[in-house]
Structures are given as C-alpha cells and as structure tokens.
PDB file of N, CA and C in Angstrom:
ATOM      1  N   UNK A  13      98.778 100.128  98.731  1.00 83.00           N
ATOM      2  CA  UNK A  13      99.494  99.097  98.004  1.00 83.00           C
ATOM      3  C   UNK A  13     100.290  98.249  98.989  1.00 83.00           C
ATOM      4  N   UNK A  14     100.384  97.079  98.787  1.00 84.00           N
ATOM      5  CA  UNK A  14     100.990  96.047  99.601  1.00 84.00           C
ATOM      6  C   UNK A  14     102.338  96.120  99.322  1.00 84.00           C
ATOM      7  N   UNK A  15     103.145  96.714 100.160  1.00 88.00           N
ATOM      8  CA  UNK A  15     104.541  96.402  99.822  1.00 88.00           C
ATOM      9  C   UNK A  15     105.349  94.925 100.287  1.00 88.00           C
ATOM     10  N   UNK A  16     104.524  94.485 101.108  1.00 91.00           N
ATOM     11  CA  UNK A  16     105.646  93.322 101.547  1.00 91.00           C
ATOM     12  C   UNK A  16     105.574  92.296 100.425  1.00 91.00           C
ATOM     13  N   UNK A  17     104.426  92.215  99.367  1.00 90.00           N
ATOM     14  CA  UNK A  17     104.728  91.460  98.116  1.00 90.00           C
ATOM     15  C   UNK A  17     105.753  91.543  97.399  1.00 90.00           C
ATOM     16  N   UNK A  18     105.827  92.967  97.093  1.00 92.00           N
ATOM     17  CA  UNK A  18     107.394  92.795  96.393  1.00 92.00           C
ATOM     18  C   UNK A  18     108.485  91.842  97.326  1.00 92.00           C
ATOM     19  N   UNK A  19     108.371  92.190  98.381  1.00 93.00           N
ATOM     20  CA  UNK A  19     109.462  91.344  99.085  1.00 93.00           C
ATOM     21  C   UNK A  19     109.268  89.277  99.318  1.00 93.00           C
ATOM     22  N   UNK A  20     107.612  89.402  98.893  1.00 91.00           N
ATOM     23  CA  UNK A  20     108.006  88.090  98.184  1.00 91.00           C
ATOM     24  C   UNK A  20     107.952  87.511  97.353  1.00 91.00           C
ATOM     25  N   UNK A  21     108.386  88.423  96.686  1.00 89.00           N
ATOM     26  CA  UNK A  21     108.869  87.959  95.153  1.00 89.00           C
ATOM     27  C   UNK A  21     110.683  87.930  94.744  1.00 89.00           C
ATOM     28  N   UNK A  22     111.026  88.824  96.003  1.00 90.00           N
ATOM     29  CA  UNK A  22     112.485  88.317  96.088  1.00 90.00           C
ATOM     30  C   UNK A  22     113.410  90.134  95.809  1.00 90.00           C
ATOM     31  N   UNK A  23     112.574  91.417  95.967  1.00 95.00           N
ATOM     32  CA  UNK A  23     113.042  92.474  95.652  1.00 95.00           C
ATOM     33  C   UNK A  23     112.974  93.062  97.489  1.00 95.00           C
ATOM     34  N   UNK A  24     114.341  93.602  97.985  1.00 96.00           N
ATOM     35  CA  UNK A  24     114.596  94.135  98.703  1.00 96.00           C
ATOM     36  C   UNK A  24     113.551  95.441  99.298  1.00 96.00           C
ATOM     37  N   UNK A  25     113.650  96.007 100.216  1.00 95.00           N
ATOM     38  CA  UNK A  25     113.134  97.503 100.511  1.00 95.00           C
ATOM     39  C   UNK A  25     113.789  98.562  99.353  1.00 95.00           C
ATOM     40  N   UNK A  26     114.926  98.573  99.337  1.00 96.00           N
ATOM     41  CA  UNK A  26     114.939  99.723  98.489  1.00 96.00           C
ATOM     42  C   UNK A  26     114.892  99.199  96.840  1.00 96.00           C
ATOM     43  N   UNK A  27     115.165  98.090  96.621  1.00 96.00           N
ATOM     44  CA  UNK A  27     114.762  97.977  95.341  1.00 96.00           C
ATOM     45  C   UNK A  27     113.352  98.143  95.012  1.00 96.00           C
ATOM     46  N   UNK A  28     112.705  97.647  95.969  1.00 96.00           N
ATOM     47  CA  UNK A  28     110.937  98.159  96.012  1.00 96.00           C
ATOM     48  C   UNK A  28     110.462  99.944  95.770  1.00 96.00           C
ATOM     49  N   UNK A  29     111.461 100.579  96.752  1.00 96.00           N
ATOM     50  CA  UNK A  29     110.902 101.645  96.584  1.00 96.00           C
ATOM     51  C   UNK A  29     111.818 102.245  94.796  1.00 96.00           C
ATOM     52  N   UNK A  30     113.106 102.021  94.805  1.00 97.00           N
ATOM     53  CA  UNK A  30     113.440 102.212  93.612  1.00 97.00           C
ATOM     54  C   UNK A  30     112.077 101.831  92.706  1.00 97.00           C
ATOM     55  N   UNK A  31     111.967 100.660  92.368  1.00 97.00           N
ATOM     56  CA  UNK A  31     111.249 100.335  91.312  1.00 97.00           C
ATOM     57  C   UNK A  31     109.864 101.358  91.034  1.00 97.00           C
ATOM     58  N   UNK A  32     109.316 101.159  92.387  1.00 96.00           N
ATOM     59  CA  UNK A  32     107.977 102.395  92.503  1.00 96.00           C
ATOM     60  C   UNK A  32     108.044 103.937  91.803  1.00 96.00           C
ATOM     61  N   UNK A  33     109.498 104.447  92.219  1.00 96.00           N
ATOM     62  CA  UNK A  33     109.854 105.501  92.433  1.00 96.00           C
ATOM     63  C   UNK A  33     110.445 105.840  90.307  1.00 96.00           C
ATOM     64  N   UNK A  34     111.016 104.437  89.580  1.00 97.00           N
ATOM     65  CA  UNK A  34     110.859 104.655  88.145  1.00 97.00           C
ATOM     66  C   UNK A  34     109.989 104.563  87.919  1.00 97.00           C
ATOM     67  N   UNK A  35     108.658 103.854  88.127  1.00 97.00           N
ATOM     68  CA  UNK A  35     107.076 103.688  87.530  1.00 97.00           C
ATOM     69  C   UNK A  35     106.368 105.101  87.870  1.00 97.00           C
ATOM     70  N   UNK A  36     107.058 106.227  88.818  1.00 96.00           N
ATOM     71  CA  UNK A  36     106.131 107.041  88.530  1.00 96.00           C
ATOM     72  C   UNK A  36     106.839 108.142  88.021  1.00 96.00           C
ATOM     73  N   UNK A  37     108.313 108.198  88.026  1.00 95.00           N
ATOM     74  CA  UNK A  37     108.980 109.528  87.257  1.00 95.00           C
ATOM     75  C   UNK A  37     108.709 109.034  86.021  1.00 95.00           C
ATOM     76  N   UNK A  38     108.549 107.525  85.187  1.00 95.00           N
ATOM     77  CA  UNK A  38     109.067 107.743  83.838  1.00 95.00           C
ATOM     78  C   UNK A  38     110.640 107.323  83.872  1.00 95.00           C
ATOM     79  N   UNK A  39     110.801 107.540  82.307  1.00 96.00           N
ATOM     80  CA  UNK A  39     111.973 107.486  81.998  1.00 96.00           C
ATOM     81  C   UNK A  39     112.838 108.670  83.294  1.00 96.00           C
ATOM     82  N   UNK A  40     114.204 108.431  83.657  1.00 96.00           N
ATOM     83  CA  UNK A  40     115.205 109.543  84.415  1.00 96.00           C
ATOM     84  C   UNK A  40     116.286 109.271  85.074  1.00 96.00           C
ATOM     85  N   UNK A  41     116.750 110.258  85.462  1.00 96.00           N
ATOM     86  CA  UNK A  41     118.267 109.746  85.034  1.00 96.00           C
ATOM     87  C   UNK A  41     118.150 109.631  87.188  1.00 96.00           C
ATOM     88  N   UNK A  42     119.160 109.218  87.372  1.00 96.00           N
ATOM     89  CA  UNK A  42     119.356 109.227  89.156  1.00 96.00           C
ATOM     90  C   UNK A  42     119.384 109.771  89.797  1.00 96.00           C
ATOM     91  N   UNK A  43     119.225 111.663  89.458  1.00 95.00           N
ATOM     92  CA  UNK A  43     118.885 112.736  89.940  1.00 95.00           C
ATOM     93  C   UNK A  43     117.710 112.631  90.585  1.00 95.00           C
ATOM     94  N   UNK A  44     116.624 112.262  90.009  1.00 95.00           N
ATOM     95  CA  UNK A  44     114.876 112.232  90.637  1.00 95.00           C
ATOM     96  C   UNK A  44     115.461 111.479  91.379  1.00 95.00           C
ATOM     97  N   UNK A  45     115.622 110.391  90.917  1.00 95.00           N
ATOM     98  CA  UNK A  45     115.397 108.959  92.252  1.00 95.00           C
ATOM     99  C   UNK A  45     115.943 109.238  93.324  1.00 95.00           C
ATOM    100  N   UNK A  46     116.838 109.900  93.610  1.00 95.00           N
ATOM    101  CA  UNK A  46     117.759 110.200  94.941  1.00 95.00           C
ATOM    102  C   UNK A  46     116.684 110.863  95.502  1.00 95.00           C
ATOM    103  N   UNK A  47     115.612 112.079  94.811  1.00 94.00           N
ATOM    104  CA  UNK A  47     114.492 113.413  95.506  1.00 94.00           C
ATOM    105  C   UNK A  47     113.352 112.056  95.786  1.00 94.00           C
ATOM    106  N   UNK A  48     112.775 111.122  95.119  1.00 93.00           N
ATOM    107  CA  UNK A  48     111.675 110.422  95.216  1.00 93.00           C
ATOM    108  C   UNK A  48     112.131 109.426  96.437  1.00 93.00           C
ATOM    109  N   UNK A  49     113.227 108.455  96.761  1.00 94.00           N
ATOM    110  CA  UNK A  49     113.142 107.246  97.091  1.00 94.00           C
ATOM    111  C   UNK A  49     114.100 107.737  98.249  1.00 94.00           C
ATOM    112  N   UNK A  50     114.723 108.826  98.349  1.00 95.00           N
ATOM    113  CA  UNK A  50     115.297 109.257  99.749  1.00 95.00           C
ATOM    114  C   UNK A  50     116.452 108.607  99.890  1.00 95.00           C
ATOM    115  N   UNK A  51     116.904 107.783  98.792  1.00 96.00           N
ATOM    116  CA  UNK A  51     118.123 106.623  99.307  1.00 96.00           C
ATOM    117  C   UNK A  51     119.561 107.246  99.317  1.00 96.00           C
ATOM    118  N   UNK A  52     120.813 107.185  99.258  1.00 97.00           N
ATOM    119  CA  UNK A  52     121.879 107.476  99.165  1.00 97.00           C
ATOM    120  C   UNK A  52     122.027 106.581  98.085  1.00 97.00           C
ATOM    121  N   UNK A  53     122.819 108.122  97.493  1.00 96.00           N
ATOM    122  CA  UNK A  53     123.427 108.085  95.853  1.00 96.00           C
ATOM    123  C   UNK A  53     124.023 106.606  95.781  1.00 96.00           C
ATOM    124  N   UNK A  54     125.372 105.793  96.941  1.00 96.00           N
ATOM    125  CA  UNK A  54     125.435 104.712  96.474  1.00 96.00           C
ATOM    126  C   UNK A  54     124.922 103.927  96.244  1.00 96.00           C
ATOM    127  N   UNK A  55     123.829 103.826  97.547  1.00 97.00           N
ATOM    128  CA  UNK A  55     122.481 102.411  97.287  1.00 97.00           C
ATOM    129  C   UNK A  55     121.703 102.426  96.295  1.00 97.00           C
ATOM    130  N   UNK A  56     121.693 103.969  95.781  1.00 97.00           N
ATOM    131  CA  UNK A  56     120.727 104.319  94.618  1.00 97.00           C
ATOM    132  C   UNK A  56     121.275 103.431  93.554  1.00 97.00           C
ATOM    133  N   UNK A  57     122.303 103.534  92.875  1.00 97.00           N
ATOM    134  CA  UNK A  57     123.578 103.324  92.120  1.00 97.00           C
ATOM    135  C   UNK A  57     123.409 101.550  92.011  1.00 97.00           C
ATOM    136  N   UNK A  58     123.365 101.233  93.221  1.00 97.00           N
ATOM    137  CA  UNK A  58     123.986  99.547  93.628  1.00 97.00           C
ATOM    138  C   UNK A  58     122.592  98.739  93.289  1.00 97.00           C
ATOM    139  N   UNK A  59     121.112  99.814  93.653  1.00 97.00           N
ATOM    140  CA  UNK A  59     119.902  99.033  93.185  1.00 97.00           C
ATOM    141  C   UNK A  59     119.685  98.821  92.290  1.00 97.00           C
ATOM    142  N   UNK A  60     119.686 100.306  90.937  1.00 97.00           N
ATOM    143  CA  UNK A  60     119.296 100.515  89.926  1.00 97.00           C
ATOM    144  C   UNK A  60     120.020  99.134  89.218  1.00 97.00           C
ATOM    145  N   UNK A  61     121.114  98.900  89.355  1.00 97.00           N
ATOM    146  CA  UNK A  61     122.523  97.593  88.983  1.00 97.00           C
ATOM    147  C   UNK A  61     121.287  96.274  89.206  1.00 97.00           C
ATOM    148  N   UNK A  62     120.989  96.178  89.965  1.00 97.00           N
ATOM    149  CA  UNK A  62     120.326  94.876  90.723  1.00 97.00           C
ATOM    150  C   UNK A  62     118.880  94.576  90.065  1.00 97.00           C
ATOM    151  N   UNK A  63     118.239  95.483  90.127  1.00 96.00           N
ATOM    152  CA  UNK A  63     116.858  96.046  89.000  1.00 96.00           C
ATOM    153  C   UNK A  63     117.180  95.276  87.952  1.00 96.00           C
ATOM    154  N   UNK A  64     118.235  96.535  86.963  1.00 96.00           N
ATOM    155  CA  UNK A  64     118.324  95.736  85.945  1.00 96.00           C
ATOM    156  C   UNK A  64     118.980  94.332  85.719  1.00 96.00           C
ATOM    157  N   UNK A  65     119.374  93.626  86.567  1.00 94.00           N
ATOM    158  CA  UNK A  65     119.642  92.427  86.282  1.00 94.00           C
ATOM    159  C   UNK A  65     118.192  91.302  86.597  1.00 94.00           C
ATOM    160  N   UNK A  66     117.820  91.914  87.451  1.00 93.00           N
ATOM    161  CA  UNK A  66     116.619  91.129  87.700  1.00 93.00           C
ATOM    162  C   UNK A  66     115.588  91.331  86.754  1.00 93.00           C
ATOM    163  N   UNK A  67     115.613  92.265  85.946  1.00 93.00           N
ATOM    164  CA  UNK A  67     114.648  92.717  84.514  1.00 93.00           C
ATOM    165  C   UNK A  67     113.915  93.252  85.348  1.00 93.00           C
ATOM    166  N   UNK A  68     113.827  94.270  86.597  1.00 96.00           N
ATOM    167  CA  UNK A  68     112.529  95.149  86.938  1.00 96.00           C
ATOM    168  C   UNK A  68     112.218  96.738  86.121  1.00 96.00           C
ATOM    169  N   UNK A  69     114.036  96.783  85.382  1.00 97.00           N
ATOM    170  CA  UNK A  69     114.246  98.081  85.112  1.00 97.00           C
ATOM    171  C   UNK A  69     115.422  97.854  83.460  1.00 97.00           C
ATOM    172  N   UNK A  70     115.586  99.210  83.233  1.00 97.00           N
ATOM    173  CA  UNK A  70     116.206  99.384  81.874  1.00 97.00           C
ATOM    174  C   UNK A  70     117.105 100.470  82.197  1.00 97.00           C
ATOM    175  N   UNK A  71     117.909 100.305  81.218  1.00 97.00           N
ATOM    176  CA  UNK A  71     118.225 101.998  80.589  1.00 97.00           C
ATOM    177  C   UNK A  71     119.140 102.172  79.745  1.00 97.00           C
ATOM    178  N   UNK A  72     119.085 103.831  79.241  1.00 97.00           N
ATOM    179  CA  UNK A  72     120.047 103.812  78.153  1.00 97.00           C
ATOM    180  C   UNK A  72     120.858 104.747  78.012  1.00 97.00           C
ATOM    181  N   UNK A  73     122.044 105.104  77.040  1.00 96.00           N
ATOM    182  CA  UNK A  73     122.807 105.940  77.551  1.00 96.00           C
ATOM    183  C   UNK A  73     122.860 106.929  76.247  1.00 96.00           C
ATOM    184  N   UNK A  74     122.371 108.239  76.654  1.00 95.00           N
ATOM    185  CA  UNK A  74     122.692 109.547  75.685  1.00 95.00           C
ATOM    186  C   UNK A  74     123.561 110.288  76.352  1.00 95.00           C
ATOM    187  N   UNK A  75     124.042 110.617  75.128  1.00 95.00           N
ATOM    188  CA  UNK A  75     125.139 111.936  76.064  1.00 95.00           C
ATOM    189  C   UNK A  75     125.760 111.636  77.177  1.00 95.00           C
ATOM    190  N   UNK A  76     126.730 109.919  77.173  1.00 95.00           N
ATOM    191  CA  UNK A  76     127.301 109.668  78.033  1.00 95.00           C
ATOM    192  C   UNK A  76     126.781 109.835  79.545  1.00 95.00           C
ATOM    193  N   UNK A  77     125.080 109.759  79.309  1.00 96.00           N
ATOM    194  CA  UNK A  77     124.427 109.710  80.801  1.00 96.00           C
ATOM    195  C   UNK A  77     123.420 108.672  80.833  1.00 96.00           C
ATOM    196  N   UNK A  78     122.959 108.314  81.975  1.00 96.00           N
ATOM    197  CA  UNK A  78     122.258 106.424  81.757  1.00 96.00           C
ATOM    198  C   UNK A  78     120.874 107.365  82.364  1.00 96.00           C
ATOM    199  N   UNK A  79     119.594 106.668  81.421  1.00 97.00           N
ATOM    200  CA  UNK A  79     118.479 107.238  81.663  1.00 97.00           C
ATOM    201  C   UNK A  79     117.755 105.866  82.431  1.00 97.00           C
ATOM    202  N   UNK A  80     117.518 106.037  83.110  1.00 97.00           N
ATOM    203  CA  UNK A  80     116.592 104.338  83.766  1.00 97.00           C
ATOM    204  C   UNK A  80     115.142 104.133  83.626  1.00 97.00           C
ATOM    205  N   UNK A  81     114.104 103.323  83.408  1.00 97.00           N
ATOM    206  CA  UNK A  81     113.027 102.795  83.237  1.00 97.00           C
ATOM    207  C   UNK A  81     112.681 101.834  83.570  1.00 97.00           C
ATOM    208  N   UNK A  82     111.746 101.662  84.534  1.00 97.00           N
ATOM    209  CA  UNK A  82     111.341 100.755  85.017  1.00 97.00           C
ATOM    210  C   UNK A  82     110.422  99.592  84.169  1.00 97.00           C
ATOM    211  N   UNK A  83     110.953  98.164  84.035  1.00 96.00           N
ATOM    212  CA  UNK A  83     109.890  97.281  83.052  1.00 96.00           C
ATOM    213  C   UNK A  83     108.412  97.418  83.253  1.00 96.00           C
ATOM    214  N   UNK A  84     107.771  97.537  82.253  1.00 96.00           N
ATOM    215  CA  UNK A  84     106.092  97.211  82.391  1.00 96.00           C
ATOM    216  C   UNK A  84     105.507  96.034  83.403  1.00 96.00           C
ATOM    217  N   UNK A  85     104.787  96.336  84.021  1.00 95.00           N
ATOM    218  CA  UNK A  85     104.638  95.462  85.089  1.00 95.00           C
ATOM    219  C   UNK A  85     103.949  93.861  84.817  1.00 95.00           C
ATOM    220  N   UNK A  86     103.672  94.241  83.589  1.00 95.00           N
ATOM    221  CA  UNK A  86     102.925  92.913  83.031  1.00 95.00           C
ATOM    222  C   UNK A  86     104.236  92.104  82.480  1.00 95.00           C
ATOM    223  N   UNK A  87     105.229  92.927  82.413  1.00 92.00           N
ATOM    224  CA  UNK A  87     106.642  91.896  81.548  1.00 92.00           C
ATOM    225  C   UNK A  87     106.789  91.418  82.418  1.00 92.00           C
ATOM    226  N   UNK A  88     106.996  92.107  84.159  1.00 91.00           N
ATOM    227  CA  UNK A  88     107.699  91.281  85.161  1.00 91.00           C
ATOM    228  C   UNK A  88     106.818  90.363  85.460  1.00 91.00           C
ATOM    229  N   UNK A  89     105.651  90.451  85.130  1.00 93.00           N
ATOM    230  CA  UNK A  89     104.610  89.536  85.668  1.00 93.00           C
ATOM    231  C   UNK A  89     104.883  88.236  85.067  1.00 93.00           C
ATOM    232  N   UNK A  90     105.033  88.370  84.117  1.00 93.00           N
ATOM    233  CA  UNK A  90     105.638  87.389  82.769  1.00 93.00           C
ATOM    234  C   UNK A  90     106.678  86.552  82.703  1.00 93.00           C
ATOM    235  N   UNK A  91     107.230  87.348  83.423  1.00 89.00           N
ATOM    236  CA  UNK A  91     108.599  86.289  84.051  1.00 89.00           C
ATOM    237  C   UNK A  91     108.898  85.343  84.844  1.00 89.00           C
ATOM    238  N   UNK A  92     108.257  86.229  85.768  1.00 89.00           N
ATOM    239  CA  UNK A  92     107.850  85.692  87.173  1.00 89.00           C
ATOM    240  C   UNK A  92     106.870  84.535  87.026  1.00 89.00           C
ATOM    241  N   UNK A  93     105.576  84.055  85.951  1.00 93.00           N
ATOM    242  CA  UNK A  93     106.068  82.997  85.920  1.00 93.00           C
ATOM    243  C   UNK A  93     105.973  82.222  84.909  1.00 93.00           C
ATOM    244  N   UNK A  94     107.057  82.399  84.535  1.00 92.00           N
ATOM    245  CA  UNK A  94     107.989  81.461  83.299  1.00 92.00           C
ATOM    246  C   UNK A  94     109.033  81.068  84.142  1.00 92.00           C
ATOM    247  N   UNK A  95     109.044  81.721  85.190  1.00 91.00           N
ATOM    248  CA  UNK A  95     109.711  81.049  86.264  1.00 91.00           C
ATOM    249  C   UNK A  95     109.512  79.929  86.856  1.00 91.00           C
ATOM    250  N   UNK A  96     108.275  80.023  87.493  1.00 92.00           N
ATOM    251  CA  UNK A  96     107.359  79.562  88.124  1.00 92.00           C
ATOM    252  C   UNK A  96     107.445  78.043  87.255  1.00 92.00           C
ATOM    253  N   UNK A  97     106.946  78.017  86.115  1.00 95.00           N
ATOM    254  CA  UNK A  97     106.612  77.205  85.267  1.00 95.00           C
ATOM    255  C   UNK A  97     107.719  76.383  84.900  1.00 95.00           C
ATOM    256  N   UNK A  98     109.203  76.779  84.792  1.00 94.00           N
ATOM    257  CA  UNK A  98     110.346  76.118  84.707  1.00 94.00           C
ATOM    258  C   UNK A  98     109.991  75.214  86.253  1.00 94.00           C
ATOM    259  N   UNK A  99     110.370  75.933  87.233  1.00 94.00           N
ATOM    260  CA  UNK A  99     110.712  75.120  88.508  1.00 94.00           C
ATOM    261  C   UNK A  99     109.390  74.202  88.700  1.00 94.00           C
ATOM    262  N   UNK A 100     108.181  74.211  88.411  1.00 95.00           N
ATOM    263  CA  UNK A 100     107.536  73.597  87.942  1.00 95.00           C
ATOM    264  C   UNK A 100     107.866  71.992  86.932  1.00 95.00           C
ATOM    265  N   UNK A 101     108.613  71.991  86.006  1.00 95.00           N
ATOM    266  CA  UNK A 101     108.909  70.936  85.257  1.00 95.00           C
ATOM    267  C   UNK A 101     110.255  70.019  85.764  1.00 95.00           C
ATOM    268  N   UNK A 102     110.896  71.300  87.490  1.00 94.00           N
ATOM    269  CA  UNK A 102     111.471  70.751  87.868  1.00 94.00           C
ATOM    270  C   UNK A 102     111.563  69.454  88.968  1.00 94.00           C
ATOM    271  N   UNK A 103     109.977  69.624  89.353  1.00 93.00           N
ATOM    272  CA  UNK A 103     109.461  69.112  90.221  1.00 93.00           C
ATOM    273  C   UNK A 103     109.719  67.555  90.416  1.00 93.00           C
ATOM    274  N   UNK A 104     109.350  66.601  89.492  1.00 92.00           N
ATOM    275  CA  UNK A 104     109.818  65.631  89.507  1.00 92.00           C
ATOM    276  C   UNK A 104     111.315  65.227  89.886  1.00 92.00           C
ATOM    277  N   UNK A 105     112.415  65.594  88.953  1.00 93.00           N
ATOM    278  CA  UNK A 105     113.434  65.476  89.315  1.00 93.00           C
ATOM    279  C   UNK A 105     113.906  65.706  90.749  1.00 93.00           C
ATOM    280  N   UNK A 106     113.619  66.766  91.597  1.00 92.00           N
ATOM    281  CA  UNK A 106     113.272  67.467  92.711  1.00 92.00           C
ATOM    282  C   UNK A 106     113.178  66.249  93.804  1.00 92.00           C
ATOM    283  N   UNK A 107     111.958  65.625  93.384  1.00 91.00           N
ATOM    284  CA  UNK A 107     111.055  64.737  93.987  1.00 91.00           C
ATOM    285  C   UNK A 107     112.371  63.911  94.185  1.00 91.00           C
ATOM    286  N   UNK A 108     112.868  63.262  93.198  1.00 91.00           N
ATOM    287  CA  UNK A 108     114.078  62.211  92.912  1.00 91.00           C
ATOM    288  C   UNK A 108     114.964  62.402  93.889  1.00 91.00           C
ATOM    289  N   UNK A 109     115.421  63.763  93.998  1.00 91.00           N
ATOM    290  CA  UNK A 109     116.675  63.766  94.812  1.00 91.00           C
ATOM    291  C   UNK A 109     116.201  63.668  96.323  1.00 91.00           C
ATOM    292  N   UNK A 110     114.983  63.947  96.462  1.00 85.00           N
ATOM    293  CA  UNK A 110     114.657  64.277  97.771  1.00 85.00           C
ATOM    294  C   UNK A 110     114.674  63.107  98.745  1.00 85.00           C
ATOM    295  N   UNK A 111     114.098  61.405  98.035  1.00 72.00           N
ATOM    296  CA  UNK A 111     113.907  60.302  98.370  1.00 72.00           C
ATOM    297  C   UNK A 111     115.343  59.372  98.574  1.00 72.00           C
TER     298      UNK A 111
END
C-alpha cells in the first residue's frame, strides 16, 4: 500500500498509521492503538482529536469511555472531492485575484 498518498491528501505519518491501525481493529478504545501504531499515548490522544475533525474517524462514549472508528473509506473519498469540486467553482474568482 502506498503510504505517501495519504500524505497527499493532507494526513500526517501518524495520523496515517492511526487511521490504518482503526480500519483494522474495528471499533476500540486507545488501548489497541497504542499495541498497533506504536505511538505515545499523547500523540495517540492529539491524532485521534485531528482524525476526527478531519472526518477520517468517529467515536462514541459508553461508560464514560470514547470508543474510536475509523470513517468508511468511500465517505472520505466523498469528501475529498466535494472538496475538490468546491475549489473547483472557485477557480474563476481565483483567476480574478490572480491578474
């Protein structure tokens, strides 16, 4: 698998391996991810944060504990570009300022 794609799409090294590392535990809480992705508990902590803002990941909280999930890869795909497609309609305007 090509990892330097994730990185251009705008996801760090360890958010890469984070993300990998929820697509194959499943749903779980930050216990695995620390055994799978090798990272330190804070970076673990500071990615999972970053994930979910970027919509790569989820989670939810039972029993006052946060379970994490990584998005379906076709959602992020989905985004990525509706992205695309915005900055796309931005183009013209773009053009404007550039001249």
């Amino acid at each position: 698998m090509d990892k330097q794609l994730f990185q251009e799409i705008g996801l760090t090294n360890a958010e890469t391996k984070v993300y990998l590392g929820l697509l194959k535990t499943g749903v779980t809480t930050a216990g695995p991810l620390l055994d799978e992705t090798g990272l330190q508990n804070s970076t673990l902590h500071k990615t999972l944060h970053k994930l979910v803002g970027k919509g790569f990941a989820s989670f939810t909280i039972k029993s006052k504990t946060k379970y994490y999930s990584a998005s379906d890869p076709e959602v992020v795909l989905k985004s990525i570009q509706e992205k695309e497609s915005k900055f796309q309609a931005m183009i013209p305007e773009l053009n404007i300022l550039q001249t």
